[in-house]
Amino acid sequence: MYKLIKLNDALILLKIRSTSQGILVEFPFNPPSISIHEEVASYIWQWFDLRTDLNHFYEVARQDAVLYQFPQKYYGLRIMGIPDLFEALSWAIMGQQINLTFAYTLKRRLIECFGESLTINHHTYWLFPTYKKISAIDVEDLRKLQFTTRKAEYIIGVAKIMASGELTKEALLKKQDYHLIQKSLMQIRGIGTWTADYVMMKCLHHPSAFPIADVGLHNALKSHLGLACKPTIDDIKKMAINWKKLGSICYLLPMEVTI
DNA sequence: TACCAGGACCTCG
DNA sequence: CGAGGTCATGGT
């Protein structure tokens, strides 16, 4: 898998694969200075959520009526992160109330219209657009990509708040308290409970984040439990009573990332 | 062709 | 609060 990232204003293409030793990261085209290796490893840890202690999850899961199969069935599976706050927020907004196929189409159009790219050997790699770039465009620019007026306003609005410096990932992380972070995110137009929870889960890696209204989650539970129809919010609340034990922060030392 | 999709916001009671 | 309507458009 290839991934283009930007560190210290420099574009860096990563080639990432798994080996028996761990995750192997290579720089196929532009070997950067050694000094940047640590930053790349740090990015990978965040992205792959490598700091989360799965053993803690497994202990709770083994004794849970819904999750008991997970330690074996999905051994090693983690929640892939979205390290960039603007990308996480934008992606969540794009995915609000539409099917994922179309959401991916919108994301691709946004990236190919406003994102930076690097072309090597006739292959183009893209970066997600920056909030700075999006803060300077108009609703009409996104309407052309078939964003709804509402979504265009939301995303540009978020970009403007971030460009003003009033919203940063660092400041949110500093708050720590789940409800405090949720409240500050939900003050922003376009961010409701689902989006706030989704971003806390995918970007901030907050252990208490739980998008209980997520349709994907409902379908997953239906399929996992072999239900005739999707569980209601109340059903899920009952299932999730014991999952609150997972809401305490528990980090491991990172596993090895070879570069 | 209906109905649904990884919701949010607004109004009204 | 909580229910109900509105927005808005491609997928299946």
PDB file of N, CA, C and O (backbone and C1' of nucleotides) in Angstrom, chain A residues 97 100 190 195 198 214-215, chain B residues 4-10:
ATOM      1  N   GLN A  97     -25.814  10.810   6.226  1.00  0.00           N
ATOM      2  CA  GLN A  97     -27.091  10.508   5.587  1.00  0.00           C
ATOM      3  C   GLN A  97     -27.017  10.219   4.093  1.00  0.00           C
ATOM      4  O   GLN A  97     -27.931  10.503   3.347  1.00  0.00           O
ATOM      5  N   LEU A 100     -22.410   5.038   1.424  1.00  0.00           N
ATOM      6  CA  LEU A 100     -20.957   5.176   1.443  1.00  0.00           C
ATOM      7  C   LEU A 100     -20.350   5.255   0.052  1.00  0.00           C
ATOM      8  O   LEU A 100     -19.357   5.929  -0.155  1.00  0.00           O
ATOM      9  N   GLY A 190     -23.132  21.919  11.773  1.00  0.00           N
ATOM     10  CA  GLY A 190     -22.927  20.737  10.940  1.00  0.00           C
ATOM     11  C   GLY A 190     -22.406  19.550  11.710  1.00  0.00           C
ATOM     12  O   GLY A 190     -22.331  18.447  11.184  1.00  0.00           O
ATOM     13  N   THR A 195     -21.398  12.885  14.368  1.00  0.00           N
ATOM     14  CA  THR A 195     -20.138  13.389  13.812  1.00  0.00           C
ATOM     15  C   THR A 195     -19.106  13.612  14.914  1.00  0.00           C
ATOM     16  O   THR A 195     -17.931  13.257  14.765  1.00  0.00           O
ATOM     17  N   TYR A 198     -17.901  10.231  16.027  1.00  0.00           N
ATOM     18  CA  TYR A 198     -17.101   9.608  14.980  1.00  0.00           C
ATOM     19  C   TYR A 198     -15.693  10.196  14.961  1.00  0.00           C
ATOM     20  O   TYR A 198     -14.704   9.470  14.885  1.00  0.00           O
ATOM     21  N   ASP A 214     -24.809   5.219  14.574  1.00  0.00           N
ATOM     22  CA  ASP A 214     -24.223   4.881  13.272  1.00  0.00           C
ATOM     23  C   ASP A 214     -24.959   3.715  12.592  1.00  0.00           C
ATOM     24  O   ASP A 214     -25.059   2.623  13.154  1.00  0.00           O
ATOM     25  N   VAL A 215     -25.447   3.974  11.400  1.00  0.00           N
ATOM     26  CA  VAL A 215     -26.181   2.945  10.660  1.00  0.00           C
ATOM     27  C   VAL A 215     -25.297   1.744  10.345  1.00  0.00           C
ATOM     28  O   VAL A 215     -25.759   0.600  10.345  1.00  0.00           O
TER      29      VAL A 215
ATOM     30  P    DC B   4     -36.998   2.294   4.023  1.00  0.00           P
ATOM     31  O5'  DC B   4     -35.415   2.404   3.927  1.00  0.00           O
ATOM     32  C5'  DC B   4     -34.694   1.377   3.240  1.00  0.00           C
ATOM     33  C4'  DC B   4     -33.334   1.910   2.872  1.00  0.00           C
ATOM     34  C3'  DC B   4     -32.612   2.649   4.014  1.00  0.00           C
ATOM     35  O3'  DC B   4     -31.380   2.026   4.253  1.00  0.00           O
ATOM     36  C1'  DC B   4     -32.495   3.887   1.986  1.00  0.00           C
ATOM     37  P    DA B   5     -30.581   2.332   5.608  1.00  0.00           P
ATOM     38  O5'  DA B   5     -29.369   3.189   5.027  1.00  0.00           O
ATOM     39  C5'  DA B   5     -28.572   2.634   3.999  1.00  0.00           C
ATOM     40  C4'  DA B   5     -27.714   3.715   3.380  1.00  0.00           C
ATOM     41  C3'  DA B   5     -26.825   4.479   4.378  1.00  0.00           C
ATOM     42  O3'  DA B   5     -25.542   4.597   3.810  1.00  0.00           O
ATOM     43  C1'  DA B   5     -28.133   6.002   3.132  1.00  0.00           C
ATOM     44  P    DG B   6     -24.391   3.689   4.399  1.00  0.00           P
ATOM     45  O5'  DG B   6     -23.919   4.334   5.762  1.00  0.00           O
ATOM     46  C5'  DG B   6     -24.007   5.713   6.008  1.00  0.00           C
ATOM     47  C4'  DG B   6     -24.078   5.934   7.497  1.00  0.00           C
ATOM     48  C3'  DG B   6     -23.730   7.338   7.949  1.00  0.00           C
ATOM     49  O3'  DG B   6     -24.477   7.656   9.125  1.00  0.00           O
ATOM     50  C1'  DG B   6     -22.003   5.845   8.549  1.00  0.00           C
ATOM     51  P    DG B   7     -26.036   8.026   8.864  1.00  0.00           P
ATOM     52  O5'  DG B   7     -26.058   9.601   9.127  1.00  0.00           O
ATOM     53  C5'  DG B   7     -25.996  10.091  10.449  1.00  0.00           C
ATOM     54  C4'  DG B   7     -25.691  11.563  10.382  1.00  0.00           C
ATOM     55  C3'  DG B   7     -25.931  12.285  11.696  1.00  0.00           C
ATOM     56  O3'  DG B   7     -24.986  13.333  11.778  1.00  0.00           O
ATOM     57  C1'  DG B   7     -27.444  13.064  10.058  1.00  0.00           C
ATOM     58  P    DA B   8     -25.048  14.253  13.103  1.00  0.00           P
ATOM     59  O5'  DA B   8     -25.723  15.577  12.526  1.00  0.00           O
ATOM     60  C5'  DA B   8     -25.092  16.261  11.441  1.00  0.00           C
ATOM     61  C4'  DA B   8     -25.821  17.561  11.152  1.00  0.00           C
ATOM     62  C3'  DA B   8     -26.159  18.387  12.394  1.00  0.00           C
ATOM     63  O3'  DA B   8     -25.880  19.747  12.112  1.00  0.00           O
ATOM     64  C1'  DA B   8     -28.138  17.859  11.214  1.00  0.00           C
ATOM     65  P    DC B   9     -26.132  20.839  13.201  1.00  0.00           P
ATOM     66  O5'  DC B   9     -27.540  21.428  12.769  1.00  0.00           O
ATOM     67  C5'  DC B   9     -27.704  21.929  11.442  1.00  0.00           C
ATOM     68  C4'  DC B   9     -29.137  22.380  11.261  1.00  0.00           C
ATOM     69  C3'  DC B   9     -29.656  23.239  12.415  1.00  0.00           C
ATOM     70  O3'  DC B   9     -30.281  24.379  11.867  1.00  0.00           O
ATOM     71  C1'  DC B   9     -31.147  21.490  11.949  1.00  0.00           C
ATOM     72  P    DC B  10     -30.541  25.656  12.687  1.00  0.00           P
ATOM     73  O5'  DC B  10     -32.106  25.845  12.489  1.00  0.00           O
ATOM     74  C5'  DC B  10     -32.708  25.533  11.237  1.00  0.00           C
ATOM     75  C4'  DC B  10     -34.184  25.247  11.457  1.00  0.00           C
ATOM     76  C3'  DC B  10     -34.785  26.036  12.614  1.00  0.00           C
ATOM     77  O3'  DC B  10     -35.799  26.898  12.130  1.00  0.00           O
ATOM     78  C1'  DC B  10     -35.381  23.726  12.717  1.00  0.00           C
TER      79       DC B  10
END
